PDB file of C-alpha atoms in Angstrom:
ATOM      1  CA  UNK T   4       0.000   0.000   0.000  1.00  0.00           C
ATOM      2  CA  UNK T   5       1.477   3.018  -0.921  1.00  0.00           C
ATOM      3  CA  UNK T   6       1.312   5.661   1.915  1.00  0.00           C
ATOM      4  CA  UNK T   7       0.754   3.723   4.492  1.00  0.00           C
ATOM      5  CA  UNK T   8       2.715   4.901   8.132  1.00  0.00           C
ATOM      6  CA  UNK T   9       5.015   3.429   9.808  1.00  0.00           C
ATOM      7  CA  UNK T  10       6.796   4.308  13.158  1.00  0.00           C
ATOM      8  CA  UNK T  11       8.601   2.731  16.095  1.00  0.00           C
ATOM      9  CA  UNK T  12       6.428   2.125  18.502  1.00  0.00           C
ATOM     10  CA  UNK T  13       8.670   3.589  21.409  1.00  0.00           C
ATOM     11  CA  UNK T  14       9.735   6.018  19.210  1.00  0.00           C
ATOM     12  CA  UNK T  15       6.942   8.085  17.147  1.00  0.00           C
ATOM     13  CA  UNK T  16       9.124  10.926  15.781  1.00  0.00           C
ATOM     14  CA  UNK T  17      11.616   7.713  13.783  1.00  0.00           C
ATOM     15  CA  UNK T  18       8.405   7.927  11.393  1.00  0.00           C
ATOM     16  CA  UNK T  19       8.259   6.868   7.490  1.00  0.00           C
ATOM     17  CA  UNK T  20       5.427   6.070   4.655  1.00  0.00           C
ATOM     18  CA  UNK T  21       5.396   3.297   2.284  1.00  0.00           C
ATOM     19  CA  UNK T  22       6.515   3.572  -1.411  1.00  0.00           C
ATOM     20  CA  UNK T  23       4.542   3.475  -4.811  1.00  0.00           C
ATOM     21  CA  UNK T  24       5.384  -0.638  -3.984  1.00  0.00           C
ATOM     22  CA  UNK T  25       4.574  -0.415  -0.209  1.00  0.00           C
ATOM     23  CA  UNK T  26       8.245  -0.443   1.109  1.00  0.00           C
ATOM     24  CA  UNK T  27       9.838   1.686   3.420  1.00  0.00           C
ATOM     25  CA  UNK T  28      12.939   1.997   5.526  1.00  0.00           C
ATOM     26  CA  UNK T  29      13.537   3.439   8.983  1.00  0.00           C
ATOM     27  CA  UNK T  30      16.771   3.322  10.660  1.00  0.00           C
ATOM     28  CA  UNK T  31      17.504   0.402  13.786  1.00  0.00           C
ATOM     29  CA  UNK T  32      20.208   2.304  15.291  1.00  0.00           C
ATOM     30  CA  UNK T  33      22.294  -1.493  15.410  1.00  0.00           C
ATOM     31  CA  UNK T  34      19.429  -3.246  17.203  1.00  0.00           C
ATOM     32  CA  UNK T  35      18.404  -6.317  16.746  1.00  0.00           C
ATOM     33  CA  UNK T  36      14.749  -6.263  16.527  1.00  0.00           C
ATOM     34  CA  UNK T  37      12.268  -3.282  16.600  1.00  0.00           C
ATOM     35  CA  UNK T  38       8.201  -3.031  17.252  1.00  0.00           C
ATOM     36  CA  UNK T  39       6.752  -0.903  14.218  1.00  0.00           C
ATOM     37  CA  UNK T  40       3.401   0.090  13.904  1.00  0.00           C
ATOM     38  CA  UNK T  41       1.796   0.620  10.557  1.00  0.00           C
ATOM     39  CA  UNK T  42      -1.336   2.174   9.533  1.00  0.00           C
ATOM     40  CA  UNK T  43      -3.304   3.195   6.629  1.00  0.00           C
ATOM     41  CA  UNK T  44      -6.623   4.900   6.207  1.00  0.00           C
ATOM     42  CA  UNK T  45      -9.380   2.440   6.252  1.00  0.00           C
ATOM     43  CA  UNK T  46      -7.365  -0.012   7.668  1.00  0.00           C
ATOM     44  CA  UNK T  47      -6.701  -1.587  10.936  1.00  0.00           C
ATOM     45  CA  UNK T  48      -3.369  -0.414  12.665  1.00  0.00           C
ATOM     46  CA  UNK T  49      -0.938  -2.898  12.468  1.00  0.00           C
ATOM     47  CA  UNK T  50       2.110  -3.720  15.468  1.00  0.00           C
ATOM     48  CA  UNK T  51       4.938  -6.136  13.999  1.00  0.00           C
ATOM     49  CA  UNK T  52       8.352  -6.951  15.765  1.00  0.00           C
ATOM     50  CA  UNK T  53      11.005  -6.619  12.995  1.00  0.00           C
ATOM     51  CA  UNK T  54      13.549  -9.310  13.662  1.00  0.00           C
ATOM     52  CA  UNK T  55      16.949  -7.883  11.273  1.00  0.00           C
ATOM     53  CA  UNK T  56      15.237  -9.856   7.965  1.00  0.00           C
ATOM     54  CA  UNK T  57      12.753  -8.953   5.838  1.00  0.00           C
ATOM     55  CA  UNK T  58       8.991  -8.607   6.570  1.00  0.00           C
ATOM     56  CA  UNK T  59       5.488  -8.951   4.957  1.00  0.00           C
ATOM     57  CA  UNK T  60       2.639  -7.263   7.159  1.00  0.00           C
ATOM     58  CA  UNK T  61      -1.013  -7.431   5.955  1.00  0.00           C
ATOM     59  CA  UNK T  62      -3.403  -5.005   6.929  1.00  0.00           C
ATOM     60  CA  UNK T  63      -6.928  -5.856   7.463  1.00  0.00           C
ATOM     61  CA  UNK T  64     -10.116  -3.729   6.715  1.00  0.00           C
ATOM     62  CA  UNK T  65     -11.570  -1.813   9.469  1.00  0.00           C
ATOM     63  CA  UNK T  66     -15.021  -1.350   7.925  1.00  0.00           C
ATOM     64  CA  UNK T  67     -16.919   0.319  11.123  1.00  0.00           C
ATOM     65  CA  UNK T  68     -13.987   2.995  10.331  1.00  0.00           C
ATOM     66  CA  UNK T  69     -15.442   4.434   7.641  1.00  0.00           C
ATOM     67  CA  UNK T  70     -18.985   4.459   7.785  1.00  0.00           C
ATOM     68  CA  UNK T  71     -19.738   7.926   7.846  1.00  0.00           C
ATOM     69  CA  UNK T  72     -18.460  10.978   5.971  1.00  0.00           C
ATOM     70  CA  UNK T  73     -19.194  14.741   6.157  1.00  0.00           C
ATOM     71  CA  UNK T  74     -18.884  17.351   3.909  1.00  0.00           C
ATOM     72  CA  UNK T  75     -18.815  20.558   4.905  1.00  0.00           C
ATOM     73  CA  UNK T  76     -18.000  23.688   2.607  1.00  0.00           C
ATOM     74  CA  UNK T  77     -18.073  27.555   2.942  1.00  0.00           C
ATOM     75  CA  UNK T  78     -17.921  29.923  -0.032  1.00  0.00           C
ATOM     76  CA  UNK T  79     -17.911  33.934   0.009  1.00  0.00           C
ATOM     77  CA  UNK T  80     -19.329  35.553  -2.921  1.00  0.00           C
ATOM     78  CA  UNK T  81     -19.374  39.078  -4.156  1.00  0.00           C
ATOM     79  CA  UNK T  82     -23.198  40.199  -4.346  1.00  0.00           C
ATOM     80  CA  UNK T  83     -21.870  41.511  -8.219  1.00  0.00           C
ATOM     81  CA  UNK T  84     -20.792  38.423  -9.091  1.00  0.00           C
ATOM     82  CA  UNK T  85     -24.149  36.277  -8.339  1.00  0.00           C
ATOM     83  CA  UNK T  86     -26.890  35.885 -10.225  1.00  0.00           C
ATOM     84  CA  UNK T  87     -29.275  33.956  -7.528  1.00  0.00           C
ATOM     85  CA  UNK T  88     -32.815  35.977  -7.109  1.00  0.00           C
TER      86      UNK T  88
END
């Protein structure tokens, strides 16, 4: 998923997104394994313990997530410019 976020979990400012292909690299610092958590609009969050080798994490839906959406909008308009009644 591209754009996804992912952060150390003790450490939210060492922060990345995913790639067009949905990889991403964030810096260990020399240790051996790291807790990331990744999330993605729409999705459920995600918390994986990277072990020094490469990793496949697969996010699920989180369809209550979405259920509503609101539009609001606000426009000013110059009484010359509209032609309303």
């Amino acid at each position: 998923m591209p754009g996804a976020s992912v952060w150390e979990k003790k450490s939210p400012k060492t922060a990345t997104a995913t790639d067009l292909d949905g990889v991403f690299t964030l810096p260990t610092k020399g240790r051996k394994s790291v807790t990331l958590e990744i999330s993605y609009i729409g999705m459920k969050r995600a918390e994986v313990t990277w072990h020094g080798s490469d990793l496949t994490v697969v996010l699920e839906d989180d369809t209550n997530m979405l259920e509503d959406v609101v539009v609001t909008g606000y426009q000013v308009i110059d009484k010359r410019a509209s032609t309303s009644a």
